[in-house]
PDB file of C-alpha atoms in Angstrom:
ATOM      1  CA  MET V   1      -0.002  -0.003   0.002  1.00 66.00           C
ATOM      2  CA  LYS V   2       1.642   3.223  -1.189  1.00 67.00           C
ATOM      3  CA  GLU V   3      -0.976   5.844  -0.305  1.00 77.00           C
ATOM      4  CA  SER V   4      -1.953   6.902   3.207  1.00 92.00           C
ATOM      5  CA  LEU V   5      -4.588   4.792   4.930  1.00 96.00           C
ATOM      6  CA  ARG V   6      -8.088   6.270   4.810  1.00 98.00           C
ATOM      7  CA  ILE V   7     -10.708   4.044   6.413  1.00 99.00           C
ATOM      8  CA  SER V   8     -14.397   4.138   5.570  1.00 99.00           C
ATOM      9  CA  VAL V   9     -16.330   2.360   8.308  1.00 99.00           C
ATOM     10  CA  ILE V  10     -19.638   0.892   7.137  1.00 99.00           C
ATOM     11  CA  ILE V  11     -22.227  -0.297   9.677  1.00 98.00           C
ATOM     12  CA  PRO V  12     -25.372  -2.105   8.440  1.00 98.00           C
ATOM     13  CA  VAL V  13     -28.153  -1.731  11.006  1.00 98.00           C
ATOM     14  CA  LEU V  14     -31.690  -2.746  11.854  1.00 97.00           C
ATOM     15  CA  ASN V  15     -33.046  -1.498  15.186  1.00 97.00           C
ATOM     16  CA  GLU V  16     -29.653  -0.949  16.824  1.00 98.00           C
ATOM     17  CA  GLN V  17     -30.087   2.419  18.549  1.00 98.00           C
ATOM     18  CA  GLU V  18     -28.524   1.360  21.853  1.00 97.00           C
ATOM     19  CA  ASN V  19     -25.504  -0.305  20.266  1.00 97.00           C
ATOM     20  CA  LEU V  20     -24.900   2.704  18.018  1.00 98.00           C
ATOM     21  CA  LYS V  21     -24.708   4.995  21.049  1.00 98.00           C
ATOM     22  CA  ILE V  22     -21.624   3.061  22.128  1.00 97.00           C
ATOM     23  CA  LEU V  23     -20.102   1.966  18.824  1.00 98.00           C
ATOM     24  CA  ILE V  24     -20.064   5.225  16.868  1.00 98.00           C
ATOM     25  CA  PRO V  25     -18.234   7.376  19.467  1.00 98.00           C
ATOM     26  CA  SER V  26     -15.663   4.634  20.036  1.00 97.00           C
ATOM     27  CA  ILE V  27     -14.907   4.344  16.318  1.00 98.00           C
ATOM     28  CA  GLN V  28     -14.590   8.111  16.057  1.00 98.00           C
ATOM     29  CA  GLU V  29     -12.193   8.160  18.995  1.00 97.00           C
ATOM     30  CA  PHE V  30     -10.080   5.148  18.070  1.00 98.00           C
ATOM     31  CA  GLY V  31     -10.106   5.789  14.318  1.00 97.00           C
ATOM     32  CA  GLY V  32      -8.392   9.137  14.729  1.00 95.00           C
ATOM     33  CA  ASN V  33      -6.874  10.624  11.610  1.00 96.00           C
ATOM     34  CA  PHE V  34      -7.227   7.325   9.744  1.00 98.00           C
ATOM     35  CA  LEU V  35     -11.031   7.612   9.767  1.00 98.00           C
ATOM     36  CA  GLN V  36     -12.201   9.034   6.440  1.00 98.00           C
ATOM     37  CA  ASP V  37     -15.919   8.565   6.946  1.00 97.00           C
ATOM     38  CA  LEU V  38     -18.379   6.655   9.111  1.00 99.00           C
ATOM     39  CA  ILE V  39     -21.404   5.368   7.250  1.00 99.00           C
ATOM     40  CA  VAL V  40     -24.512   3.776   8.751  1.00 99.00           C
ATOM     41  CA  VAL V  41     -26.850   2.005   6.339  1.00 99.00           C
ATOM     42  CA  ASP V  42     -30.302   1.365   7.759  1.00 98.00           C
ATOM     43  CA  GLY V  43     -32.489  -1.477   6.549  1.00 97.00           C
ATOM     44  CA  GLY V  44     -35.832  -0.254   7.875  1.00 96.00           C
ATOM     45  CA  SER V  45     -35.431   0.352  11.586  1.00 97.00           C
ATOM     46  CA  VAL V  46     -38.536   1.195  13.592  1.00 97.00           C
ATOM     47  CA  ASP V  47     -36.538   2.476  16.565  1.00 97.00           C
ATOM     48  CA  GLN V  48     -34.353   5.602  16.706  1.00 98.00           C
ATOM     49  CA  SER V  49     -31.307   4.104  14.941  1.00 98.00           C
ATOM     50  CA  ILE V  50     -31.300   6.696  12.161  1.00 98.00           C
ATOM     51  CA  GLN V  51     -31.733   9.641  14.509  1.00 98.00           C
ATOM     52  CA  VAL V  52     -29.054   8.349  16.893  1.00 99.00           C
ATOM     53  CA  ALA V  53     -26.558   7.778  14.082  1.00 99.00           C
ATOM     54  CA  GLU V  54     -27.128  11.231  12.596  1.00 98.00           C
ATOM     55  CA  SER V  55     -26.915  12.941  15.976  1.00 98.00           C
ATOM     56  CA  LEU V  56     -23.529  11.301  16.567  1.00 98.00           C
ATOM     57  CA  GLY V  57     -22.129  12.507  13.261  1.00 98.00           C
ATOM     58  CA  ALA V  58     -22.485   9.424  11.071  1.00 98.00           C
ATOM     59  CA  THR V  59     -23.624   9.672   7.472  1.00 99.00           C
ATOM     60  CA  VAL V  60     -26.828   7.664   7.065  1.00 99.00           C
ATOM     61  CA  TYR V  61     -28.232   5.926   4.001  1.00 98.00           C
ATOM     62  CA  ILE V  62     -31.380   3.821   3.824  1.00 98.00           C
ATOM     63  CA  THR V  63     -32.158   0.687   1.813  1.00 95.00           C
ATOM     64  CA  LYS V  64     -35.631  -0.559   0.913  1.00 87.00           C
ATOM     65  CA  GLU V  65     -35.126  -3.839   2.747  1.00 85.00           C
ATOM     66  CA  ALA V  66     -33.052  -5.323   5.536  1.00 88.00           C
ATOM     67  CA  SER V  67     -30.348  -7.116   3.572  1.00 93.00           C
ATOM     68  CA  ARG V  68     -26.828  -6.788   4.954  1.00 95.00           C
ATOM     69  CA  ALA V  69     -25.294  -7.462   1.535  1.00 96.00           C
ATOM     70  CA  GLN V  70     -27.308  -4.661  -0.072  1.00 97.00           C
ATOM     71  CA  GLN V  71     -26.761  -2.351   2.877  1.00 98.00           C
ATOM     72  CA  MET V  72     -22.995  -2.856   2.859  1.00 98.00           C
ATOM     73  CA  ASN V  73     -22.773  -2.497  -0.924  1.00 98.00           C
ATOM     74  CA  LEU V  74     -24.637   0.812  -0.708  1.00 98.00           C
ATOM     75  CA  GLY V  75     -22.294   2.036   2.007  1.00 98.00           C
ATOM     76  CA  ALA V  76     -19.274   1.031  -0.059  1.00 98.00           C
ATOM     77  CA  GLN V  77     -20.678   2.880  -3.061  1.00 98.00           C
ATOM     78  CA  TYR V  78     -20.627   6.163  -1.140  1.00 98.00           C
ATOM     79  CA  ALA V  79     -17.410   5.517   0.804  1.00 99.00           C
ATOM     80  CA  SER V  80     -14.555   7.893   0.022  1.00 98.00           C
ATOM     81  CA  GLY V  81     -11.779   6.015   1.817  1.00 98.00           C
ATOM     82  CA  ASN V  82      -9.318   3.654   0.180  1.00 98.00           C
ATOM     83  CA  THR V  83      -9.983   0.907   2.727  1.00 99.00           C
ATOM     84  CA  LEU V  84     -13.431  -0.327   3.741  1.00 99.00           C
ATOM     85  CA  LEU V  85     -14.181  -1.692   7.196  1.00 98.00           C
ATOM     86  CA  PHE V  86     -17.495  -3.493   7.678  1.00 98.00           C
ATOM     87  CA  VAL V  87     -18.606  -3.509  11.309  1.00 98.00           C
ATOM     88  CA  HIS V  88     -21.685  -5.099  12.889  1.00 96.00           C
ATOM     89  CA  ALA V  89     -23.493  -2.827  15.340  1.00 96.00           C
ATOM     90  CA  ASP V  90     -23.068  -5.164  18.311  1.00 95.00           C
ATOM     91  CA  VAL V  91     -19.270  -5.309  17.932  1.00 96.00           C
ATOM     92  CA  ARG V  92     -16.861  -3.260  20.036  1.00 96.00           C
ATOM     93  CA  MET V  93     -13.629  -2.334  18.250  1.00 97.00           C
ATOM     94  CA  ASN V  94     -10.309  -2.369  20.061  1.00 96.00           C
ATOM     95  CA  SER V  95      -8.515   0.923  20.626  1.00 97.00           C
ATOM     96  CA  SER V  96      -5.751   0.123  18.120  1.00 98.00           C
ATOM     97  CA  PHE V  97      -7.942  -1.113  15.272  1.00 98.00           C
ATOM     98  CA  ALA V  98      -6.907   1.604  12.813  1.00 98.00           C
ATOM     99  CA  PHE V  99      -3.196   1.094  13.485  1.00 97.00           C
ATOM    100  CA  ASP V 100      -3.688  -2.673  13.181  1.00 98.00           C
ATOM    101  CA  ILE V 101      -5.283  -2.265   9.760  1.00 98.00           C
ATOM    102  CA  GLN V 102      -2.527   0.122   8.703  1.00 98.00           C
ATOM    103  CA  LYS V 103       0.114  -2.464   9.605  1.00 97.00           C
ATOM    104  CA  ALA V 104      -1.713  -5.142   7.641  1.00 98.00           C
ATOM    105  CA  ARG V 105      -2.080  -2.914   4.579  1.00 97.00           C
ATOM    106  CA  LEU V 106       1.580  -1.878   4.728  1.00 96.00           C
ATOM    107  CA  LYS V 107       2.478  -5.576   4.704  1.00 96.00           C
ATOM    108  CA  GLY V 108       0.655  -5.832   1.405  1.00 96.00           C
ATOM    109  CA  PHE V 109      -2.580  -7.475   2.514  1.00 98.00           C
ATOM    110  CA  ARG V 110      -5.589  -6.239   0.598  1.00 98.00           C
ATOM    111  CA  ALA V 111      -8.140  -7.882   2.894  1.00 98.00           C
ATOM    112  CA  GLY V 112      -8.466  -9.491   6.289  1.00 97.00           C
ATOM    113  CA  CYS V 113     -10.264  -9.448   9.610  1.00 97.00           C
ATOM    114  CA  PHE V 114      -9.768  -9.536  13.377  1.00 97.00           C
ATOM    115  CA  ARG V 115      -9.976 -12.274  15.939  1.00 96.00           C
ATOM    116  CA  TYR V 116     -12.788 -11.848  18.426  1.00 95.00           C
ATOM    117  CA  LYS V 117     -13.833 -12.499  21.994  1.00 95.00           C
ATOM    118  CA  PHE V 118     -17.388 -12.746  23.301  1.00 94.00           C
ATOM    119  CA  ASP V 119     -18.675 -10.507  26.074  1.00 93.00           C
ATOM    120  CA  SER V 120     -19.301 -13.668  28.093  1.00 93.00           C
ATOM    121  CA  SER V 121     -17.251 -15.836  30.424  1.00 92.00           C
ATOM    122  CA  LYS V 122     -18.884 -19.099  29.331  1.00 93.00           C
ATOM    123  CA  LEU V 123     -16.339 -21.794  28.516  1.00 95.00           C
ATOM    124  CA  MET V 124     -17.796 -22.853  25.159  1.00 93.00           C
ATOM    125  CA  LEU V 125     -17.817 -19.269  23.927  1.00 93.00           C
ATOM    126  CA  LYS V 126     -14.187 -18.928  24.982  1.00 94.00           C
ATOM    127  CA  ILE V 127     -13.424 -21.951  22.819  1.00 94.00           C
ATOM    128  CA  ASN V 128     -15.284 -20.360  19.906  1.00 92.00           C
ATOM    129  CA  SER V 129     -13.262 -17.178  20.410  1.00 94.00           C
ATOM    130  CA  TRP V 130      -9.959 -19.075  20.526  1.00 95.00           C
ATOM    131  CA  ALA V 131     -10.755 -20.658  17.155  1.00 92.00           C
ATOM    132  CA  THR V 132     -10.977 -17.267  15.412  1.00 94.00           C
ATOM    133  CA  ARG V 133      -7.184 -17.048  15.273  1.00 94.00           C
ATOM    134  CA  PHE V 134      -7.077 -19.698  12.554  1.00 93.00           C
ATOM    135  CA  ASN V 135      -7.339 -18.843   8.865  1.00 92.00           C
ATOM    136  CA  GLY V 136      -9.512 -21.773   7.875  1.00 86.00           C
ATOM    137  CA  PRO V 137     -12.820 -22.395   6.113  1.00 83.00           C
ATOM    138  CA  PHE V 138     -14.822 -20.824   8.961  1.00 83.00           C
ATOM    139  CA  SER V 139     -12.747 -17.638   9.143  1.00 87.00           C
ATOM    140  CA  GLY V 140     -13.941 -14.265   7.956  1.00 86.00           C
ATOM    141  CA  GLY V 141     -17.495 -14.236   9.271  1.00 83.00           C
ATOM    142  CA  GLY V 142     -19.087 -10.814   9.704  1.00 72.00           C
ATOM    143  CA  ASP V 143     -18.489 -10.698  13.438  1.00 88.00           C
ATOM    144  CA  GLN V 144     -14.744 -10.731  12.722  1.00 92.00           C
ATOM    145  CA  THR V 145     -15.081  -7.321  11.028  1.00 96.00           C
ATOM    146  CA  LEU V 146     -13.802  -7.417   7.444  1.00 97.00           C
ATOM    147  CA  PHE V 147     -11.369  -4.837   6.091  1.00 98.00           C
ATOM    148  CA  ILE V 148     -10.675  -4.672   2.367  1.00 98.00           C
ATOM    149  CA  SER V 149      -9.158  -2.318  -0.170  1.00 98.00           C
ATOM    150  CA  LYS V 150     -12.001  -0.437  -1.846  1.00 98.00           C
ATOM    151  CA  ARG V 151     -10.502  -1.043  -5.274  1.00 98.00           C
ATOM    152  CA  PHE V 152     -10.235  -4.772  -4.556  1.00 98.00           C
ATOM    153  CA  PHE V 153     -13.806  -4.816  -3.239  1.00 99.00           C
ATOM    154  CA  GLU V 154     -15.032  -3.203  -6.446  1.00 98.00           C
ATOM    155  CA  ASP V 155     -12.964  -5.567  -8.600  1.00 98.00           C
ATOM    156  CA  LEU V 156     -14.648  -8.497  -6.849  1.00 98.00           C
ATOM    157  CA  GLY V 157     -18.096  -7.040  -7.431  1.00 98.00           C
ATOM    158  CA  GLY V 158     -18.793  -6.432  -3.743  1.00 98.00           C
ATOM    159  CA  PHE V 159     -21.176  -8.561  -1.740  1.00 98.00           C
ATOM    160  CA  ASP V 160     -23.475 -10.803  -3.759  1.00 96.00           C
ATOM    161  CA  PRO V 161     -26.978  -9.419  -3.034  1.00 94.00           C
ATOM    162  CA  GLN V 162     -28.609 -12.823  -3.502  1.00 94.00           C
ATOM    163  CA  PHE V 163     -27.011 -13.849  -0.198  1.00 93.00           C
ATOM    164  CA  THR V 164     -29.212 -12.541   2.608  1.00 88.00           C
ATOM    165  CA  ILE V 165     -27.175 -14.799   4.880  1.00 91.00           C
ATOM    166  CA  MET V 166     -23.595 -16.058   4.444  1.00 93.00           C
ATOM    167  CA  GLU V 167     -22.790 -12.969   2.369  1.00 95.00           C
ATOM    168  CA  ASP V 168     -19.560 -12.525   4.301  1.00 95.00           C
ATOM    169  CA  PHE V 169     -18.339 -16.077   3.670  1.00 94.00           C
ATOM    170  CA  ASP V 170     -19.173 -15.754  -0.014  1.00 95.00           C
ATOM    171  CA  LEU V 171     -17.053 -12.616  -0.318  1.00 97.00           C
ATOM    172  CA  VAL V 172     -14.171 -14.050   1.716  1.00 96.00           C
ATOM    173  CA  ARG V 173     -14.184 -17.146  -0.493  1.00 95.00           C
ATOM    174  CA  ARG V 174     -13.769 -14.912  -3.541  1.00 97.00           C
ATOM    175  CA  ILE V 175     -11.087 -12.870  -1.771  1.00 98.00           C
ATOM    176  CA  LYS V 176      -9.075 -15.997  -1.021  1.00 96.00           C
ATOM    177  CA  GLY V 177      -9.344 -17.022  -4.660  1.00 96.00           C
ATOM    178  CA  LYS V 178      -7.521 -13.833  -5.666  1.00 97.00           C
ATOM    179  CA  SER V 179      -5.343 -12.793  -2.726  1.00 96.00           C
ATOM    180  CA  ASN V 180      -3.948 -13.671   0.669  1.00 97.00           C
ATOM    181  CA  PHE V 181      -6.329 -13.132   3.582  1.00 97.00           C
ATOM    182  CA  TYR V 182      -4.877 -11.869   6.863  1.00 97.00           C
ATOM    183  CA  ILE V 183      -6.229 -12.354  10.365  1.00 98.00           C
ATOM    184  CA  ILE V 184      -4.984  -9.510  12.556  1.00 98.00           C
ATOM    185  CA  PRO V 185      -3.670 -10.972  15.856  1.00 97.00           C
ATOM    186  CA  LYS V 186      -5.816  -8.625  17.935  1.00 97.00           C
ATOM    187  CA  SER V 187      -9.305  -9.251  19.289  1.00 96.00           C
ATOM    188  CA  ILE V 188     -12.465  -7.210  19.054  1.00 97.00           C
ATOM    189  CA  LEU V 189     -15.400  -7.765  21.413  1.00 96.00           C
ATOM    190  CA  VAL V 190     -18.539  -9.440  20.102  1.00 94.00           C
ATOM    191  CA  SER V 191     -21.977  -9.637  21.697  1.00 93.00           C
ATOM    192  CA  ALA V 192     -23.113 -13.069  22.877  1.00 92.00           C
ATOM    193  CA  ARG V 193     -26.790 -12.085  22.576  1.00 90.00           C
ATOM    194  CA  LYS V 194     -27.561 -14.811  20.028  1.00 88.00           C
ATOM    195  CA  TYR V 195     -26.279 -17.397  22.490  1.00 90.00           C
ATOM    196  CA  GLU V 196     -28.246 -15.805  25.318  1.00 87.00           C
ATOM    197  CA  HIS V 197     -31.498 -16.379  23.418  1.00 86.00           C
ATOM    198  CA  ASN V 198     -30.536 -19.861  22.244  1.00 88.00           C
ATOM    199  CA  SER V 199     -28.390 -22.661  23.611  1.00 89.00           C
ATOM    200  CA  TRP V 200     -24.749 -22.869  22.515  1.00 90.00           C
ATOM    201  CA  LEU V 201     -25.455 -26.207  20.851  1.00 92.00           C
ATOM    202  CA  LYS V 202     -28.447 -24.895  18.950  1.00 92.00           C
ATOM    203  CA  VAL V 203     -26.460 -21.959  17.557  1.00 91.00           C
ATOM    204  CA  GLN V 204     -23.547 -24.199  16.592  1.00 91.00           C
ATOM    205  CA  VAL V 205     -25.831 -26.645  14.795  1.00 92.00           C
ATOM    206  CA  ALA V 206     -27.583 -23.801  12.953  1.00 91.00           C
ATOM    207  CA  ASN V 207     -24.232 -22.289  11.934  1.00 90.00           C
ATOM    208  CA  LEU V 208     -22.809 -25.606  10.747  1.00 91.00           C
ATOM    209  CA  LEU V 209     -25.946 -26.415   8.785  1.00 92.00           C
ATOM    210  CA  ALA V 210     -25.870 -22.996   7.105  1.00 92.00           C
ATOM    211  CA  PHE V 211     -22.189 -23.414   6.247  1.00 90.00           C
ATOM    212  CA  TRP V 212     -22.718 -26.952   4.932  1.00 92.00           C
ATOM    213  CA  ASN V 213     -25.584 -25.782   2.729  1.00 92.00           C
ATOM    214  CA  PHE V 214     -23.485 -22.842   1.564  1.00 92.00           C
ATOM    215  CA  LYS V 215     -20.625 -25.139   0.526  1.00 89.00           C
ATOM    216  CA  ARG V 216     -23.097 -27.398  -1.299  1.00 91.00           C
ATOM    217  CA  GLY V 217     -24.414 -24.465  -3.307  1.00 90.00           C
ATOM    218  CA  THR V 218     -27.871 -24.505  -1.749  1.00 92.00           C
ATOM    219  CA  SER V 219     -30.113 -21.559  -2.595  1.00 91.00           C
ATOM    220  CA  PRO V 220     -29.434 -18.599  -0.272  1.00 90.00           C
ATOM    221  CA  THR V 221     -33.178 -18.342   0.344  1.00 90.00           C
ATOM    222  CA  VAL V 222     -33.314 -21.931   1.575  1.00 93.00           C
ATOM    223  CA  ILE V 223     -30.234 -21.393   3.753  1.00 92.00           C
ATOM    224  CA  LYS V 224     -31.783 -18.349   5.420  1.00 90.00           C
ATOM    225  CA  GLU V 225     -35.170 -19.980   5.960  1.00 91.00           C
ATOM    226  CA  ALA V 226     -33.543 -22.971   7.653  1.00 90.00           C
ATOM    227  CA  TYR V 227     -31.361 -20.706   9.795  1.00 89.00           C
ATOM    228  CA  ILE V 228     -34.231 -18.527  10.982  1.00 87.00           C
ATOM    229  CA  LYS V 229     -36.347 -21.581  11.727  1.00 86.00           C
ATOM    230  CA  SER V 230     -33.550 -23.011  13.895  1.00 83.00           C
ATOM    231  CA  LEU V 231     -33.002 -19.962  16.104  1.00 82.00           C
ATOM    232  CA  LYS V 232     -34.878 -17.417  18.126  1.00 63.00           C
ATOM    233  CA  SER V 233     -34.226 -13.814  17.123  1.00 53.00           C
TER     234      SER V 233
END
C-alpha cells in the first residue's frame, strides 16, 4: 500500500439504537486521523437508529429492505476512503484497530479481519473465540469485522446481493481465490446475545448447517429460511 490509509467504516443496522450509542463514538475516537468517513446504512429500523446515528455525526443511508449485503454495498458505493471496514453494530472495536489495519495494509494485505472474543465468560464461547485465530474455512465471518481495499472490493463485485445470509463467507471465499487473507492478531469484542437467546449447541448446529448448505451451493433463500427456523431472534 503506497498511499496513506483512509478508512471508511460501514455499519449495516436494523433497530440498533442502543448499540450505536456506544459503537459510533468509540470508532470516532479510536479511528483518529485514519477515519475518512463513518457510514450507517439502515435497513428499515422502527426504533431511533437513524436519529441516533445522525446525531452522533455518522452519514446515514437507507435501503428498501433489511439485507446486509445490499446495505454494505450501498455504504461502499458512497465511501470515500481507500480501505473499507465493515462492522456489525453489536461489535466493540479495540482501541488500536486503525493502526492494526494500517500495519496489515503496509504488509501488502488487501483484505483481512480480526480475531474476536465474546462478552461472556462461558467456557464454550471462549473456545469459539480461541478458534478465530485460525485462517480456515470458517474464518472471515461478519463478526470478525472485514477490512478490504475499496478497489479490490469493487474488482470482486462487492457482496453478492442474492445472499441474505452467508454474504460474508461468499465474499471471503472470492477474496481468497484472488489474494492472501490476513487475520490480525488482535481481538475485538462481540456480543453473545444470540447465544443468550438460544443454547450454545443450537447456535452451533444452525451455523454448521448454514455453512454446509453454503458449501453445497444450496439456494441462499433456503439457507436463510432454515437458519431462521432453527433460532430465536
